[in-house]
XYZ file of C-alpha atoms in Angstrom:
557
model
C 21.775 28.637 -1.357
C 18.996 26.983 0.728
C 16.131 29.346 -0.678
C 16.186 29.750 -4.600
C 17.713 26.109 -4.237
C 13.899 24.937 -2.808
C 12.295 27.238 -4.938
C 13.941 25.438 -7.982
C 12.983 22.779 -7.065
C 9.583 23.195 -5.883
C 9.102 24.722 -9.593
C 10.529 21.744 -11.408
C 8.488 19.588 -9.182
C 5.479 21.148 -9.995
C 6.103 20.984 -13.917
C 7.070 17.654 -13.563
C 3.456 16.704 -12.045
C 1.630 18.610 -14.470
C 3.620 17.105 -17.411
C 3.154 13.339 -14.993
C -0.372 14.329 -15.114
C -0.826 15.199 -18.882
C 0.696 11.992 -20.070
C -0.633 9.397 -17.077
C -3.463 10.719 -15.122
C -5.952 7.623 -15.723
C -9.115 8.735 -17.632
C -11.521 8.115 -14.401
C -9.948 11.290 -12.930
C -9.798 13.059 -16.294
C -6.090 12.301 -17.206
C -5.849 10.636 -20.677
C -3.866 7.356 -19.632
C -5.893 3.714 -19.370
C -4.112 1.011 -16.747
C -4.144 -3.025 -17.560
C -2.554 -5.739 -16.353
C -2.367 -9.019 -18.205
C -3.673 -12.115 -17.074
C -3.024 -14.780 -19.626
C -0.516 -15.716 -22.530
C -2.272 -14.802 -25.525
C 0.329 -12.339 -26.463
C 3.585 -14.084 -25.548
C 6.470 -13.723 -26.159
C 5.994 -9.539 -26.133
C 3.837 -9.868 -22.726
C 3.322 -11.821 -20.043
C 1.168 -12.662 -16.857
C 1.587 -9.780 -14.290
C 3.253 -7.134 -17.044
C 1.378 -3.325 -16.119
C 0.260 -2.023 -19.877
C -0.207 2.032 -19.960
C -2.743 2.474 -22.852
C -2.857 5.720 -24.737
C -6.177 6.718 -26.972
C -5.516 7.720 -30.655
C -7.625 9.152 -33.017
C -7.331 6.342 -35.307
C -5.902 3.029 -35.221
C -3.705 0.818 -38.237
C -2.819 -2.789 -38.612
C -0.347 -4.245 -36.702
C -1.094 -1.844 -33.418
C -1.217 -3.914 -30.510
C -5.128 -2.217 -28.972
C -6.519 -3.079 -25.746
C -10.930 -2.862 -26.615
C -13.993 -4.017 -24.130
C -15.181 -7.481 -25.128
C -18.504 -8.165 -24.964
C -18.342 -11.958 -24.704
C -16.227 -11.875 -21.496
C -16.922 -8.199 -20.199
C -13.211 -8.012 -19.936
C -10.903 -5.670 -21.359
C -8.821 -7.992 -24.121
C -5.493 -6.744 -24.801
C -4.499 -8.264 -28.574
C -2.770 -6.941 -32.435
C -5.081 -5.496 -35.359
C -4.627 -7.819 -37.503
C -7.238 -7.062 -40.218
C -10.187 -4.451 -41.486
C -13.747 -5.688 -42.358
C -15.201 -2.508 -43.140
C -16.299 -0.609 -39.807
C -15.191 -3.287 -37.708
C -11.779 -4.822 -37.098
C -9.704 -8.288 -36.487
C -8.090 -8.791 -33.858
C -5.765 -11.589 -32.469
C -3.263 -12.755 -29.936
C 0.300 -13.179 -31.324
C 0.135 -16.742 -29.121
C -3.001 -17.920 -31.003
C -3.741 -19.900 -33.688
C -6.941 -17.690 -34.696
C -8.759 -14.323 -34.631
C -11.028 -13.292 -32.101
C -14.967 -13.855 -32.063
C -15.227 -10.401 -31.749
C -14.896 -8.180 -33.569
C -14.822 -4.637 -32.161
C -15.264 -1.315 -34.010
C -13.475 2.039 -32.915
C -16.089 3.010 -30.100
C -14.684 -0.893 -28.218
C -11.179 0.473 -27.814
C -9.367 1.727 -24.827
C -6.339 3.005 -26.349
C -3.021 1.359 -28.105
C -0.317 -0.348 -25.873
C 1.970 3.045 -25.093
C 4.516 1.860 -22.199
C 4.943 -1.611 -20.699
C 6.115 -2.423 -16.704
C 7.417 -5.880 -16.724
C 6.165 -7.375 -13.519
C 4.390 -4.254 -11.833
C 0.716 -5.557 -12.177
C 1.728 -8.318 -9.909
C 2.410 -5.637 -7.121
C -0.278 -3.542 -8.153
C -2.521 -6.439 -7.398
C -1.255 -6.946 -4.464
C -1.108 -3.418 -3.050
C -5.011 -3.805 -3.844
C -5.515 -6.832 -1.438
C -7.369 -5.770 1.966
C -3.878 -6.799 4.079
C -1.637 -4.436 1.844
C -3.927 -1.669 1.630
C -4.635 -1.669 5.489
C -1.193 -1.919 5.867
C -0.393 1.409 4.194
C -3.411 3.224 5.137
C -1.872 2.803 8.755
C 1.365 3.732 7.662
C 0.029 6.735 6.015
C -1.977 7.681 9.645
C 1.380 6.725 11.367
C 3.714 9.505 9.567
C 0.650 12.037 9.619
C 0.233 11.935 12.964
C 3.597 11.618 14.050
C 4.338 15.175 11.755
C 1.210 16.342 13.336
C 2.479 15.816 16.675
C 6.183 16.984 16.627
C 4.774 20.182 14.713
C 2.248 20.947 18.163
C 4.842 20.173 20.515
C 7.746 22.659 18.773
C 4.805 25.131 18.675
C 4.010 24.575 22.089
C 7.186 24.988 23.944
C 8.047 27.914 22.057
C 8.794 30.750 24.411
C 7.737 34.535 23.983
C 10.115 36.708 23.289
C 10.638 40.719 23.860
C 11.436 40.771 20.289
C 8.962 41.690 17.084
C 8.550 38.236 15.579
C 9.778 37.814 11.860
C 7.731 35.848 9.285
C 9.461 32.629 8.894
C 11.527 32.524 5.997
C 13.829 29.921 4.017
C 17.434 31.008 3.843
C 18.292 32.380 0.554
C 20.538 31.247 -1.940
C 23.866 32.597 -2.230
C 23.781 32.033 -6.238
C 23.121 35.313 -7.942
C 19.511 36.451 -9.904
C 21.107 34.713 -13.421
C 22.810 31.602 -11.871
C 19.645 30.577 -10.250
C 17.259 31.466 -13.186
C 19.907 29.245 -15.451
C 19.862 26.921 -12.700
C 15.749 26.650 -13.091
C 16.483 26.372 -16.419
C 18.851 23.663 -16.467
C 16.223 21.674 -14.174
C 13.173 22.336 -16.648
C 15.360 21.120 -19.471
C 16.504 17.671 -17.707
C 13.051 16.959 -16.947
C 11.853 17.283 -20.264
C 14.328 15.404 -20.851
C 13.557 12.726 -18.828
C 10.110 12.649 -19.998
C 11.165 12.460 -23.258
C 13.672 9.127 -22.470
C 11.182 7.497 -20.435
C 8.160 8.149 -23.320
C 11.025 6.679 -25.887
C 12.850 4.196 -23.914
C 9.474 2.073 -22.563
C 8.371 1.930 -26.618
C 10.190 -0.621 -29.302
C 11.645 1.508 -31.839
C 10.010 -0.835 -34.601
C 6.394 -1.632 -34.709
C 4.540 -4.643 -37.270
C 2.452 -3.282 -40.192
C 0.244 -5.577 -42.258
C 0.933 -4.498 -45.306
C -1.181 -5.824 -48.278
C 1.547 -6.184 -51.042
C 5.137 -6.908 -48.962
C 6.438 -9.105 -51.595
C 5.916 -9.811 -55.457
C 6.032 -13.147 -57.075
C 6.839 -13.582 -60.655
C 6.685 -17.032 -63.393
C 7.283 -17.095 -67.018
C 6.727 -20.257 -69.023
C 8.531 -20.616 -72.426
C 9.365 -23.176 -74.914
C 11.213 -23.023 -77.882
C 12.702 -25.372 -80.332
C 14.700 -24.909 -83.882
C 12.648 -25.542 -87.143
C 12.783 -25.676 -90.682
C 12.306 -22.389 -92.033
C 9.099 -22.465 -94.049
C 5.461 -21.569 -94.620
C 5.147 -22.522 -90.937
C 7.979 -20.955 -89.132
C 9.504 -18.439 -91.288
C 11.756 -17.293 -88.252
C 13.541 -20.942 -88.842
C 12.590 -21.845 -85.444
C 9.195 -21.746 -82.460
C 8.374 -19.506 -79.796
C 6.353 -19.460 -76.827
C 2.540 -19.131 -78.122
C 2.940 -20.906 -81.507
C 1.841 -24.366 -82.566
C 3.718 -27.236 -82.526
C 3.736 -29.522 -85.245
C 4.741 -32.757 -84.489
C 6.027 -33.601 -88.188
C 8.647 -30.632 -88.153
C 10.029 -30.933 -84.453
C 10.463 -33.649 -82.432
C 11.841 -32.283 -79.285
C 11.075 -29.182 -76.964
C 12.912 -26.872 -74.983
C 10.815 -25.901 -71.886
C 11.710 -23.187 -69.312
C 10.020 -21.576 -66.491
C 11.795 -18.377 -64.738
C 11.076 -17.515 -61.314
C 11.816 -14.691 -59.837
C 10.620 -12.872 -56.390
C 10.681 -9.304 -55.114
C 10.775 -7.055 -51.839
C 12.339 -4.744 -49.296
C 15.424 -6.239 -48.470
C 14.253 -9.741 -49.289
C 16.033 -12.697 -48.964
C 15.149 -16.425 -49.637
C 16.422 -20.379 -50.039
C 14.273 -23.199 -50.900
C 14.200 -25.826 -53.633
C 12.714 -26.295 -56.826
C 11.700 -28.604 -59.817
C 9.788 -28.544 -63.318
C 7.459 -31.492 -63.959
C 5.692 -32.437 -66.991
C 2.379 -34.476 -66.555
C 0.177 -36.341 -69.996
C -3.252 -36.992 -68.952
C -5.846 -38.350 -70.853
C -9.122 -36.515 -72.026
C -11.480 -38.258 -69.405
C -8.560 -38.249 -66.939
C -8.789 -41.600 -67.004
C -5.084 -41.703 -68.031
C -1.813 -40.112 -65.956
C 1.793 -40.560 -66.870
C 4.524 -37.598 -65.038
C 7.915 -36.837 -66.497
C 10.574 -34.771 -64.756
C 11.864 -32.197 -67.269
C 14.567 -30.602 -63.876
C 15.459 -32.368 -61.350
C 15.167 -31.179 -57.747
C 17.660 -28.581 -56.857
C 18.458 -26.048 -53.930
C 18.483 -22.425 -55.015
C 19.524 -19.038 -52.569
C 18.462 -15.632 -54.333
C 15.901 -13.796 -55.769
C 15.296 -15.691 -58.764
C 15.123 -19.515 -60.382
C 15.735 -21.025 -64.060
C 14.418 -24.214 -64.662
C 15.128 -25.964 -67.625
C 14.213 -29.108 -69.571
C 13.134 -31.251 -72.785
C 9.677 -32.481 -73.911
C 10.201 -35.518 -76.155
C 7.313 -34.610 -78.875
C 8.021 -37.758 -80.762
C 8.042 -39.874 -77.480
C 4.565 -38.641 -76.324
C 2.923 -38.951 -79.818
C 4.285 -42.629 -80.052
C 2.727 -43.220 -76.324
C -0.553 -41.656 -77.780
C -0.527 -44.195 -80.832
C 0.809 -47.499 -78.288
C -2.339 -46.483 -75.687
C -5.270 -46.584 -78.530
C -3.473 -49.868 -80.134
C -3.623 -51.296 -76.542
C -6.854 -49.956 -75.491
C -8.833 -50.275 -78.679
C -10.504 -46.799 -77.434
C -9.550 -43.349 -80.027
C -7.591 -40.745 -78.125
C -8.396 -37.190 -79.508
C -5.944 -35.250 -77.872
C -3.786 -35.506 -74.198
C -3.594 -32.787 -71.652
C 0.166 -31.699 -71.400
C 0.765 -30.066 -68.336
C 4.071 -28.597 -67.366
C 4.174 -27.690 -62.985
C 7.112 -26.186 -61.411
C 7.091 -26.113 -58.024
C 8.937 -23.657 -56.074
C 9.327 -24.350 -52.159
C 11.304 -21.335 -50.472
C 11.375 -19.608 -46.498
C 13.366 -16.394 -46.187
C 12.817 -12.755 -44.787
C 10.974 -9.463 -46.244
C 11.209 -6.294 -44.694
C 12.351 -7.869 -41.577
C 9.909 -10.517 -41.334
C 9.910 -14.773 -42.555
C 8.314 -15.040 -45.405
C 7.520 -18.859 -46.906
C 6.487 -19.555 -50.586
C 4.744 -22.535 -52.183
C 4.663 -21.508 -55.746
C 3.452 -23.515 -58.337
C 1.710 -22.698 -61.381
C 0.623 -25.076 -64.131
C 0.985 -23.885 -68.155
C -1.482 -26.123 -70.058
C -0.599 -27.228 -73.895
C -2.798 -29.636 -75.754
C -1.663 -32.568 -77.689
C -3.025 -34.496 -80.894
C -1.466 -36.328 -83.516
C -0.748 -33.225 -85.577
C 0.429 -30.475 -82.862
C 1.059 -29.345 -79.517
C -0.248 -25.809 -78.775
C -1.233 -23.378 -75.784
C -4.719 -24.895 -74.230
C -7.685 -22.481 -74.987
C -10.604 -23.843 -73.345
C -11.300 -25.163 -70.199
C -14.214 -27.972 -69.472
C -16.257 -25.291 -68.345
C -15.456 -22.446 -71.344
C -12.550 -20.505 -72.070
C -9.177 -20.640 -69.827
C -8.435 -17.045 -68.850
C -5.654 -18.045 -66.418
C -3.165 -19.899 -68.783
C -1.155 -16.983 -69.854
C 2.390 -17.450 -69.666
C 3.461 -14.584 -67.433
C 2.009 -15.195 -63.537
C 2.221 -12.541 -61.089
C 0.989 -13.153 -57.449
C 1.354 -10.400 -54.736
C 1.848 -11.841 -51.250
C 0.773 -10.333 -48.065
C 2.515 -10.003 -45.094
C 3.807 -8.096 -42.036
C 6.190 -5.238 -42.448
C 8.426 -3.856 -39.946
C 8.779 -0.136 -40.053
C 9.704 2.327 -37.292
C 7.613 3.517 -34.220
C 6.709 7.239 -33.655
C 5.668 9.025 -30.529
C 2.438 10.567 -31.489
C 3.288 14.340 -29.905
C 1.456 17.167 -30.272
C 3.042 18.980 -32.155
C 5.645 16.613 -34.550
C 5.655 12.604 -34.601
C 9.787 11.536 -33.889
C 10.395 8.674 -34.436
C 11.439 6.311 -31.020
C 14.766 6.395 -31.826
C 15.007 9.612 -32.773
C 13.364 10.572 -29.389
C 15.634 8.414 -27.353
C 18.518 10.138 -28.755
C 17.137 13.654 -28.606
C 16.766 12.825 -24.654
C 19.813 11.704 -24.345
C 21.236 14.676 -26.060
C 19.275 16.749 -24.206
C 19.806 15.580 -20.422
C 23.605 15.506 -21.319
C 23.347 19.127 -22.073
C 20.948 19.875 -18.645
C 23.801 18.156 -16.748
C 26.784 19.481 -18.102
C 25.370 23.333 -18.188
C 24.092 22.926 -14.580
C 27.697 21.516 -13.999
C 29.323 25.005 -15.205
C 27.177 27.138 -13.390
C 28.105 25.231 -10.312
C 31.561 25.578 -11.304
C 30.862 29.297 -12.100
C 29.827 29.720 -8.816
C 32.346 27.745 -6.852
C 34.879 29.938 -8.737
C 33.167 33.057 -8.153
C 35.616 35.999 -5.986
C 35.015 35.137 -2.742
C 33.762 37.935 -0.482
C 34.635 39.165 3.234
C 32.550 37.267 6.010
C 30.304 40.078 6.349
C 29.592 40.968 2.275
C 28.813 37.562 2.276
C 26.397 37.241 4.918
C 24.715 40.692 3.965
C 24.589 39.026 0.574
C 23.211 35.648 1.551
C 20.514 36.390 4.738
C 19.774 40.088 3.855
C 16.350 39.340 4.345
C 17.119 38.298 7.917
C 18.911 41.175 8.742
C 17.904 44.100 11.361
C 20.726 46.950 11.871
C 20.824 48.217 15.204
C 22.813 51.738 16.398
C 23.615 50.002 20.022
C 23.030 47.170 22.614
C 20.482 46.854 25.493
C 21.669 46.765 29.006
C 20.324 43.828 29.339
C 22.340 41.987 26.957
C 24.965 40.682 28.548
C 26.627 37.193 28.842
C 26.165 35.512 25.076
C 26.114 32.450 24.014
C 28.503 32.687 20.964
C 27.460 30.186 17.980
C 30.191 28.332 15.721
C 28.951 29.513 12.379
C 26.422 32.055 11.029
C 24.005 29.151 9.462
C 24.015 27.986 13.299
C 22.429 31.684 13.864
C 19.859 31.472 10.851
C 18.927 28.510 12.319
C 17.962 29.785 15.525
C 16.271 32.367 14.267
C 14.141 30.580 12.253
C 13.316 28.092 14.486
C 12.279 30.955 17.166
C 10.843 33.248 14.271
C 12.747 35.170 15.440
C 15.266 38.690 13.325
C 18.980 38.934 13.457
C 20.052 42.296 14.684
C 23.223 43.074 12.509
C 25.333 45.824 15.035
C 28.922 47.047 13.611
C 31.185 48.024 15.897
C 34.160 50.356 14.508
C 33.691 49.856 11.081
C 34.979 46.285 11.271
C 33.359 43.903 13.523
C 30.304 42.904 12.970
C 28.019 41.289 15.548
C 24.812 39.421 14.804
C 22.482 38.349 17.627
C 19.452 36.583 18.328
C 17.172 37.177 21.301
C 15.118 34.684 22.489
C 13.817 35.551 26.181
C 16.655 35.721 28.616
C 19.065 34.252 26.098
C 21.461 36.101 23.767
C 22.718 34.127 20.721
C 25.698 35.982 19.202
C 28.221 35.622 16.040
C 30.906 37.378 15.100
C 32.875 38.557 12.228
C 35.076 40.774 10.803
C 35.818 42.468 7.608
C 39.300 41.230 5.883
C 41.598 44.647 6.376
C 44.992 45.389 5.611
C 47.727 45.200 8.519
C 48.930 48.077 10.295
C 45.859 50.138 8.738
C 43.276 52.178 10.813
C 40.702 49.680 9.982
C 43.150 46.951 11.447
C 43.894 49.230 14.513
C 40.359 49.568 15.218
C 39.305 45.968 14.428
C 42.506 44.803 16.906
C 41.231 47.634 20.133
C 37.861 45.885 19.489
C 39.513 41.980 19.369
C 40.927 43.064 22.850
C 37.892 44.384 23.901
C 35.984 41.497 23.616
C 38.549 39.091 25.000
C 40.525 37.908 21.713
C 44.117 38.163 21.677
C 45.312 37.598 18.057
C 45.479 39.581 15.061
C 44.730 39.719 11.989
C 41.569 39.645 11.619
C 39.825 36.277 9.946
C 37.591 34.194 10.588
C 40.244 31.879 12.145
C 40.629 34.178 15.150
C 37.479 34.836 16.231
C 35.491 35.052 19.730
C 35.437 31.820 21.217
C 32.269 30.626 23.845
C 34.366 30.529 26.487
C 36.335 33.747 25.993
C 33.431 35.891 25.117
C 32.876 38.633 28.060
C 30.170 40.964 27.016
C 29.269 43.630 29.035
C 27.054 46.315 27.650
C 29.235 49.455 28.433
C 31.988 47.576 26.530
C 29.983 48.078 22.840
């Protein structure tokens, strides 16, 4: 099997370096692959000091990649995460820093996106570098050249000349038939796509950070109510959120504020409370009330509850300008939840400081919604207020292929899949072939070392006294080692004798076809046993010439 067996694998090795080449080849030679190692702790925990970084170009580039671009301020390569656009340009930063960089590069600065990590292997790299190491090897490399170099001229050397035509040197071939070794190719193409494929998917997270602009929705609604006479003034019998309220027909207010938050797979706790605060125009004047106390909530939503004592605050109004001796229009009435929450959105923490303020207005006739503002009208006092909140999202990593995008996971399963079903076909073509009829000795080395092979009609006179060899391979050897044919001579239909010359020296093996007992062919294969010293019969491999019995003379063929 020696022959096909090299030639597989001299094929797969040579599609595994041009695939090795397409994907790592560094761009100084052509290839499409960029090298770094890092040398600080900007972007710990993911890297560290000494970690080898294989950088990829892409054609474009989103938030959340983690890019490696030429810096101009330290005329350094700067490995760190897009973290922002501004217009051509973009933002980078170091997950282990508190701030963006200086620079900021646009798509011409980058070297390509972070593609496969080494833990560790720019430490070695940098070391192989030093002038010791690379001395070091360089004289290891001359070492096992010359040493190659020099057994090669001394085999060549003492090779003796021979009588016989040389034979092209050859490697022995396989003993696996044209469709077992083409499968077999196969097989071996397969794995190490396969392998590609597990090492592409296996060196990449199969999740990847996106900034996404609007991960998560915040939502407040302010409302009062309160039950009235029905009348000219609230024909409904009671007030709603948006109406006046006068003071003479209701004395107490129900205020609410809803809360309520939305996402992918969000999740939050925190605490929260509902404040009421009476300031004077000139703000010369502050009093706070808590309408709900402070509570812990878990969810998605909030209901806060409480009561605004109407009659209270217009008594408070009428006690100030008694005490103060100074008129008081109107007070500010200011109701402030405040919503304090940490939780996860999409797979990342999320934290929340919400609180909004719904201004009323209140004089000695009514309380209503606040219109104007000391610098014109309020446009931001509506009761509904939406806010959407930025954030990171965590969404799955593709390999950017040529011709589809899997995603990693995906990939590292299709690999998987794929270099189980390499293994386990290449394991039933072995099997195939272990369990294939076996043939008689001769069939089978016809079959196997045809190539080798020189039939003869008779012997030389010269031939005499052989050295006989333990196993056919032991022959192939020697004649490839002395380039050197095998003359193939059958004597009587049965035994078959396969020689080497090399000068004065006769290599010989022999075999015999697997006959019946008592038949011609095992008459004629049993005078030839006797013959040639041998004393047992039948005829198999297990009764063979020995060395030492072999007696050879020429008239004997």
């Amino acid at each position: 099997m020696a022959r096909p067996f090299r030639l597989t694998l001299s094929f797969i090795g040579v599609i595994t370096l041009a695939v090795a080449w397409y994907f790592f080849a560094p761009t100084q030679i052509g290839g499409q692959a960029s090298y770094v190692t890092i040398r600080g702790v900007s972007m710990e925990p993911l890297m560290h000091k000494g970690d080898l970084v294989i950088l990829k170009e892409r054609s474009h580039y989103e938030v959340g990649d983690i890019v490696a671009y030429r810096s101009s301020d330290i005329h350094q390569v700067v490995l760190h995460r897009i973290v922002g656009r501004d217009g051509q340009r973009y933002i980078m930063r170091g997950d282990n820093t508190q701030g963006p960089d200086r620079q900021r590069p646009v798509f011409s600065d980058f070297v390509g996106e972070r593609w496969i990590q080494l833990d560790g292997m720019g430490t070695w790299l940098t070391r192989a570098r030093e002038p010791k190491s690379a001395a070091l090897l360089a004289g290891l490399a001359v070492l096992l050249a010359g040493g190659s170099v020099g057994a090669t001229h001394s085999r060549r050397h003492r090779r003796p000349k021979s009588t016989t035509p040389p034979l092209p040197r050859r490697s022995r071939p396989a003993s696996a038939s044209p469709p077992l070794t083409a499968g077999l190719i196969a097989c071996g193409l397969l794995g190490a796509l396969a392998l590609l494929l597990c090492l592409a998917s296996f060196s990449r997270s199969t999740s990847k950070q996106v900034q996404v602009p609007n991960l998560w929705q915040e939502k407040g609604l302010f409302s009062y109510q309160a039950p009235a006479k029905q009348g000219v003034a609230y024909p409904s019998g009671k007030v709603e959120t948006g109406q006046p309220v006068f003071l003479k027909l209701v004395r107490e207010l129900q205020v609410a504020f809803d809360y309520s938050a939305s996402g992918e797979s969000l999740s939050m706790k925190g605490s929260s409370s509902l404040l009421a605060t009476v300031t004077g125009d000139a703000g010369q004047w502050t009093r706070s009330f808590t309408l709900a106390g402070k509570q812990s909530f878990s969810g998605q939503s909030v209901h806060l509850q409480g009561t605004l004592d109407l009659a209270y605050l217009h008594s408070l109004m009428t006690r100030l300008q008694e005490t103060t001796g100074v008129p008081i229009d109107s007070f500010e009435v200011a109701i402030a939840p405040q919503i304090k929450g940490a939780g996860s959105v999409s797979g990342s923490k999320l934290q929340t400081d919400f609180a909004p303020t719904y201004r009323l207005r209140l004089d000695s006739n009514q309380l209503s919604p606040e219109t104007q503002g000391a610098s014109g009208p309020l446009t931001d006092n509506a009761p509904l207020r939406t806010v959407t909140q930025p954030g990171t999202k965590s969404e799955p990593a593709h390999l950017a292929l040529r011709l589809f995008k899997p995603s990693v996971s995906e990939a590292r399963l299709v690999g998987l899949g794929l270099l189980a079903l390499s293994i386990g076909l290449a394991f039933l073509l072995l099997i195939s072939l272990k369990l294939r009829p076996a043939l008689d000795e001769p069939s089978e080395i016809e079959r196997r070392f045809a190539d080798l092979l020189v039939p003869i009609g008779s012997v030389r006179q010269s031939w005499t006294d052989p050295v006989e060899v333990e196993s056919i391979e032991a022959l192939v050897h020697l004649a490839e080692r002395y380039d050197r044919a095998i003359l193939h001579l059958i004597d009587g239909g049965v035994v078959h004798h396969y020689i080497v010359e090399e000068e004065s020296t006769i290599y010989r093996y022999v075999a015999f076809e697997n006959v019946s007992v008592g038949s011609a062919a095992y008459e004629a294969a049993a005078r030839a046993q006797a013959a040639a010293g041998m004393q047992n019969a039948p005829i198999d491999r297990s009764t063979t010439t020995s060395q030492a019995e072999a007696d050879w003379p020429a008239e004997e063929w």
